[in-house]
PDB file of C-alpha atoms and ligand atoms in Angstrom:
ATOM      1  CA  UNK T 917     -11.201  15.854  12.447  1.00 94.00           C
ATOM      2  CA  UNK T 918     -13.759  16.024   9.643  1.00 97.00           C
ATOM      3  CA  UNK T 919     -12.596  15.950   6.032  1.00 98.00           C
ATOM      4  CA  UNK T 920     -14.704  16.452   2.956  1.00 98.00           C
ATOM      5  CA  UNK T 921     -13.263  14.521   0.020  1.00 98.00           C
ATOM      6  CA  UNK T 922     -14.226  14.189  -3.626  1.00 98.00           C
ATOM      7  CA  UNK T 923     -13.939  10.515  -4.476  1.00 98.00           C
ATOM      8  CA  UNK T 924     -14.905   9.099  -7.862  1.00 98.00           C
ATOM      9  CA  UNK T 925     -17.000  12.205  -8.478  1.00 97.00           C
ATOM     10  CA  UNK T 926     -18.900  12.044  -5.191  1.00 98.00           C
ATOM     11  CA  UNK T 927     -18.469  14.121  -2.051  1.00 98.00           C
ATOM     12  CA  UNK T 928     -17.712  11.966   0.974  1.00 97.00           C
ATOM     13  CA  UNK T 929     -17.159  13.065   4.568  1.00 98.00           C
ATOM     14  CA  UNK T 930     -14.948  11.222   6.997  1.00 98.00           C
ATOM     15  CA  UNK T 931     -13.991  11.776  10.614  1.00 98.00           C
ATOM     16  CA  UNK T 932     -10.348  10.716  11.044  1.00 98.00           C
ATOM     17  CA  UNK T 933      -6.999  12.061  12.262  1.00 98.00           C
ATOM     18  CA  UNK T 934      -5.311  14.294   9.676  1.00 98.00           C
ATOM     19  CA  UNK T 935      -2.264  12.047   9.413  1.00 98.00           C
ATOM     20  CA  UNK T 936      -4.349   8.982   8.555  1.00 98.00           C
ATOM     21  CA  UNK T 937      -3.122   7.647   5.205  1.00 98.00           C
ATOM     22  CA  UNK T 938      -5.630   8.080   2.396  1.00 98.00           C
ATOM     23  CA  UNK T 939      -5.407   4.312   1.845  1.00 98.00           C
ATOM     24  CA  UNK T 940      -7.045   3.586   5.214  1.00 98.00           C
ATOM     25  CA  UNK T 941      -9.674   6.275   4.705  1.00 98.00           C
ATOM     26  CA  UNK T 942     -10.615   4.620   1.410  1.00 98.00           C
ATOM     27  CA  UNK T 943     -10.553   1.059   2.691  1.00 98.00           C
ATOM     28  CA  UNK T 944     -11.682   1.342   6.314  1.00 98.00           C
ATOM     29  CA  UNK T 945     -13.833   4.471   6.453  1.00 98.00           C
ATOM     30  CA  UNK T 946     -15.401   4.295   2.992  1.00 98.00           C
ATOM     31  CA  UNK T 947     -15.311   0.578   2.143  1.00 98.00           C
ATOM     32  CA  UNK T 948     -13.489   1.155  -1.142  1.00 98.00           C
ATOM     33  CA  UNK T 949     -11.336  -1.941  -0.829  1.00 98.00           C
ATOM     34  CA  UNK T 950     -10.207  -2.159  -4.459  1.00 98.00           C
ATOM     35  CA  UNK T 951      -7.129  -0.135  -3.538  1.00 98.00           C
ATOM     36  CA  UNK T 952      -4.678  -2.551  -1.956  1.00 98.00           C
ATOM     37  CA  UNK T 953      -2.145  -2.406   0.866  1.00 98.00           C
ATOM     38  CA  UNK T 954       1.185  -3.927  -0.113  1.00 98.00           C
ATOM     39  CA  UNK T 955       4.305  -2.470   1.455  1.00 98.00           C
ATOM     40  CA  UNK T 956       3.001   0.646   3.193  1.00 97.00           C
ATOM     41  CA  UNK T 957       6.219   2.403   2.218  1.00 97.00           C
ATOM     42  CA  UNK T 958       5.742   3.739  -1.325  1.00 96.00           C
ATOM     43  CA  UNK T 959       7.728   0.812  -2.743  1.00 97.00           C
ATOM     44  CA  UNK T 960       5.190  -1.431  -4.485  1.00 98.00           C
ATOM     45  CA  UNK T 961       2.436   0.690  -6.064  1.00 98.00           C
ATOM     46  CA  UNK T 962      -0.437  -1.570  -4.936  1.00 98.00           C
ATOM     47  CA  UNK T 963      -2.151   1.424  -3.308  1.00 98.00           C
ATOM     48  CA  UNK T 964      -1.956   3.756  -6.330  1.00 98.00           C
ATOM     49  CA  UNK T 965      -4.857   6.195  -6.797  1.00 98.00           C
ATOM     50  CA  UNK T 966      -5.158   9.458  -8.732  1.00 98.00           C
ATOM     51  CA  UNK T 967      -5.147  12.924  -7.173  1.00 98.00           C
ATOM     52  CA  UNK T 968      -6.289  15.358  -9.849  1.00 98.00           C
ATOM     53  CA  UNK T 969      -5.153  12.755 -12.400  1.00 97.00           C
ATOM     54  CA  UNK T 970      -1.682  12.248 -10.952  1.00 97.00           C
ATOM     55  CA  UNK T 971      -0.860   8.759  -9.660  1.00 98.00           C
ATOM     56  CA  UNK T 972       0.042   8.845  -5.960  1.00 98.00           C
ATOM     57  CA  UNK T 973       0.731   6.230  -3.302  1.00 98.00           C
ATOM     58  CA  UNK T 974      -2.282   6.295  -1.001  1.00 98.00           C
ATOM     59  CA  UNK T 975      -0.298   4.532   1.757  1.00 98.00           C
ATOM     60  CA  UNK T 976       1.978   7.569   2.078  1.00 98.00           C
ATOM     61  CA  UNK T 977      -0.568  10.334   1.471  1.00 98.00           C
ATOM     62  CA  UNK T 978      -1.983  11.771   4.714  1.00 98.00           C
ATOM     63  CA  UNK T 979      -5.652  12.621   4.292  1.00 98.00           C
ATOM     64  CA  UNK T 980      -5.013  16.233   5.316  1.00 98.00           C
ATOM     65  CA  UNK T 981      -2.887  16.673   2.179  1.00 98.00           C
ATOM     66  CA  UNK T 982      -5.702  15.703  -0.189  1.00 98.00           C
ATOM     67  CA  UNK T 983      -7.561  19.001   0.183  1.00 96.00           C
ATOM     68  CA  UNK T 984      -9.980  19.636  -2.670  1.00 96.00           C
ATOM     69  CA  UNK T 985      -8.108  17.467  -5.167  1.00 98.00           C
ATOM     70  CA  UNK T 986     -10.261  14.905  -6.941  1.00 98.00           C
ATOM     71  CA  UNK T 987      -9.496  11.356  -5.824  1.00 98.00           C
ATOM     72  CA  UNK T 988     -10.096   8.554  -8.320  1.00 98.00           C
ATOM     73  CA  UNK T 989      -9.759   4.915  -7.299  1.00 98.00           C
ATOM     74  CA  UNK T 990     -10.034   1.644  -9.179  1.00 98.00           C
ATOM     75  CA  UNK T 991     -13.762   1.689  -8.395  1.00 98.00           C
ATOM     76  CA  UNK T 992     -14.160   4.919 -10.396  1.00 98.00           C
ATOM     77  CA  UNK T 993     -11.482   4.801 -13.078  1.00 98.00           C
ATOM     78  CA  UNK T 994     -13.784   3.041 -15.562  1.00 98.00           C
ATOM     79  CA  UNK T 995     -15.977   6.170 -15.760  1.00 97.00           C
ATOM     80  CA  UNK T 996     -13.101   7.821 -17.588  1.00 96.00           C
ATOM     81  CA  UNK T 997     -12.825   6.808 -21.278  1.00 98.00           C
ATOM     82  CA  UNK T 998      -9.092   6.153 -21.000  1.00 98.00           C
ATOM     83  CA  UNK T 999      -9.601   4.136 -17.803  1.00 98.00           C
ATOM     84  CA  UNK T1000     -12.368   2.146 -19.483  1.00 98.00           C
ATOM     85  CA  UNK T1001     -10.075   1.376 -22.443  1.00 98.00           C
ATOM     86  CA  UNK T1002      -7.320   0.250 -20.099  1.00 98.00           C
ATOM     87  CA  UNK T1003      -9.706  -2.047 -18.222  1.00 98.00           C
ATOM     88  CA  UNK T1004     -10.975  -3.544 -21.491  1.00 98.00           C
ATOM     89  CA  UNK T1005      -7.422  -4.208 -22.660  1.00 98.00           C
ATOM     90  CA  UNK T1006      -6.601  -5.778 -19.286  1.00 98.00           C
ATOM     91  CA  UNK T1007      -9.503  -8.179 -19.697  1.00 98.00           C
ATOM     92  CA  UNK T1008      -8.829  -8.906 -23.387  1.00 98.00           C
ATOM     93  CA  UNK T1009      -5.195  -9.766 -22.685  1.00 98.00           C
ATOM     94  CA  UNK T1010      -6.039 -11.514 -19.416  1.00 98.00           C
ATOM     95  CA  UNK T1011      -3.314  -9.653 -17.550  1.00 98.00           C
ATOM     96  CA  UNK T1012      -3.867 -10.593 -13.874  1.00 98.00           C
ATOM     97  CA  UNK T1013      -2.458 -13.668 -12.247  1.00 98.00           C
ATOM     98  CA  UNK T1014      -3.204 -13.437  -8.480  1.00 98.00           C
ATOM     99  CA  UNK T1015      -4.567  -9.946  -9.151  1.00 98.00           C
ATOM    100  CA  UNK T1016      -3.257  -8.291  -6.009  1.00 98.00           C
ATOM    101  CA  UNK T1017      -1.185  -5.593  -7.725  1.00 98.00           C
ATOM    102  CA  UNK T1018      -3.536  -5.019 -10.635  1.00 98.00           C
ATOM    103  CA  UNK T1019      -5.649  -2.134  -9.345  1.00 98.00           C
ATOM    104  CA  UNK T1020      -2.477  -0.134  -8.850  1.00 98.00           C
ATOM    105  CA  UNK T1021      -1.173  -1.196 -12.255  1.00 98.00           C
ATOM    106  CA  UNK T1022      -4.379  -0.021 -13.950  1.00 98.00           C
ATOM    107  CA  UNK T1023      -4.289   3.325 -12.129  1.00 98.00           C
ATOM    108  CA  UNK T1024      -0.682   3.952 -13.216  1.00 98.00           C
ATOM    109  CA  UNK T1025      -1.395   2.821 -16.790  1.00 98.00           C
ATOM    110  CA  UNK T1026      -4.438   5.100 -17.030  1.00 98.00           C
ATOM    111  CA  UNK T1027      -2.452   8.109 -15.797  1.00 98.00           C
ATOM    112  CA  UNK T1028       0.267   7.300 -18.329  1.00 98.00           C
ATOM    113  CA  UNK T1029      -2.112   7.055 -21.297  1.00 98.00           C
ATOM    114  CA  UNK T1030      -3.941  10.223 -20.266  1.00 98.00           C
ATOM    115  CA  UNK T1031      -0.660  12.160 -20.286  1.00 97.00           C
ATOM    116  CA  UNK T1032       0.893  10.306 -23.223  1.00 98.00           C
ATOM    117  CA  UNK T1033      -1.635   8.534 -25.492  1.00 98.00           C
ATOM    118  CA  UNK T1034       1.023   6.678 -27.547  1.00 97.00           C
ATOM    119  CA  UNK T1035       3.872   5.856 -25.186  1.00 98.00           C
ATOM    120  CA  UNK T1036       6.900   3.986 -26.506  1.00 96.00           C
ATOM    121  CA  UNK T1037       8.399   1.101 -24.555  1.00 96.00           C
ATOM    122  CA  UNK T1038      10.763   3.373 -22.631  1.00 97.00           C
ATOM    123  CA  UNK T1039       7.902   5.644 -21.562  1.00 98.00           C
ATOM    124  CA  UNK T1040       5.846   2.614 -20.483  1.00 98.00           C
ATOM    125  CA  UNK T1041       8.772   1.250 -18.471  1.00 98.00           C
ATOM    126  CA  UNK T1042       9.370   4.632 -16.808  1.00 98.00           C
ATOM    127  CA  UNK T1043       5.719   5.123 -15.877  1.00 98.00           C
ATOM    128  CA  UNK T1044       5.192   1.573 -14.605  1.00 98.00           C
ATOM    129  CA  UNK T1045       8.529   1.207 -12.847  1.00 97.00           C
ATOM    130  CA  UNK T1046       7.092   1.779  -9.367  1.00 96.00           C
ATOM    131  CA  UNK T1047       4.372  -0.879  -9.683  1.00 98.00           C
ATOM    132  CA  UNK T1048       5.690  -4.255  -8.645  1.00 98.00           C
ATOM    133  CA  UNK T1049       4.056  -7.570  -9.555  1.00 98.00           C
ATOM    134  CA  UNK T1050       5.146 -10.623  -7.611  1.00 98.00           C
ATOM    135  CA  UNK T1051       3.518 -12.829 -10.237  1.00 98.00           C
ATOM    136  CA  UNK T1052       5.636 -11.120 -12.921  1.00 97.00           C
ATOM    137  CA  UNK T1053       2.823 -10.218 -15.299  1.00 98.00           C
ATOM    138  CA  UNK T1054       4.987  -7.448 -16.725  1.00 98.00           C
ATOM    139  CA  UNK T1055       4.926  -8.667 -20.319  1.00 97.00           C
ATOM    140  CA  UNK T1056       1.116  -8.806 -20.372  1.00 98.00           C
ATOM    141  CA  UNK T1057       0.890  -5.413 -18.628  1.00 98.00           C
ATOM    142  CA  UNK T1058       3.007  -3.865 -21.362  1.00 98.00           C
ATOM    143  CA  UNK T1059       0.971  -5.602 -24.074  1.00 97.00           C
ATOM    144  CA  UNK T1060      -2.269  -4.309 -22.548  1.00 98.00           C
ATOM    145  CA  UNK T1061      -0.952  -0.758 -22.374  1.00 98.00           C
ATOM    146  CA  UNK T1062       0.087  -0.961 -26.015  1.00 98.00           C
ATOM    147  CA  UNK T1063      -3.331  -2.372 -26.953  1.00 97.00           C
ATOM    148  CA  UNK T1064      -5.167   0.329 -25.005  1.00 98.00           C
ATOM    149  CA  UNK T1065      -3.097   2.960 -26.793  1.00 98.00           C
ATOM    150  CA  UNK T1066      -4.030   1.544 -30.198  1.00 95.00           C
ATOM    151  CA  UNK T1067      -0.488   0.402 -30.902  1.00 93.00           C
ATOM    152  CA  UNK T1068       0.350  -3.109 -31.991  1.00 79.00           C
ATOM    153  CA  UNK T1069       0.749  -5.562 -29.147  1.00 76.00           C
TER     154      UNK T1069
HETATM  155  S1  FES W1696       1.260  -0.126  -0.303  1.00 94.11           S
HETATM  156 FE1  FES W1696       1.621   1.857  -1.024  1.00 94.11          FE
HETATM  157  S2  FES W1696       3.323   1.654  -2.346  1.00 94.11           S
HETATM  158 FE2  FES W1696       3.102  -0.319  -1.435  1.00 94.11          FE
HETATM  159  S1  FES W1697      -0.790 -10.377 -10.463  1.00 94.11           S
HETATM  160 FE1  FES W1697      -0.033 -11.203  -8.589  1.00 94.11          FE
HETATM  161  S2  FES W1697       1.173  -9.589  -7.768  1.00 94.11           S
HETATM  162 FE2  FES W1697       0.670  -8.914  -9.746  1.00 94.11          FE
END
C-alpha cells in the first residue's frame, strides 16, 4: 500500500504494508537511520520520534496510524529552535557515552521543553522515565535538559 508521509517537513511516499512499524519505514524505506531499534516493545525509548510534536515509540506505531500527522525524527529536530537548543546542550555537556539511546533521549527532551519550558526535576523525571540508557548517562541528561531550559545545571 502507498502512504504519503510528512517527515521533517518534506513529503515522502512509501510502498509498505499498513501494519509496518513507522521505525522500519524510517530506517529501511527512507534511510533515516538516526532513529534506533532497541527493544521493539515500547520499553526503551530508543525509537522515539514526534507525531505532531508528541513523542511516540516508532517501533509500536503502525504506518497506517500516522495519517497526515507531521513526523519529526532526530535528523530534523534541529530545525526547531527548542530542538537546536537541546542538541547544543547535549554537546556542551557531552551527554552521550555509547550514544545508542541518545536520539530517543533528545526527542523526548525536546517534546518536554516545548510543552514545559522550565521543568522542575520531577517533571524531567516523569517525561524521561520511558527512555532507558544502559550506559547510565541520566545525570548528564538531566543537566543538559536544565541547561537547555536556561536553568542552572
Ligand atoms: S525500540 Fe521502541 S521503545 Fe524500544
Ligand atoms: S549512551 Fe549508551 S545506552 Fe545511553
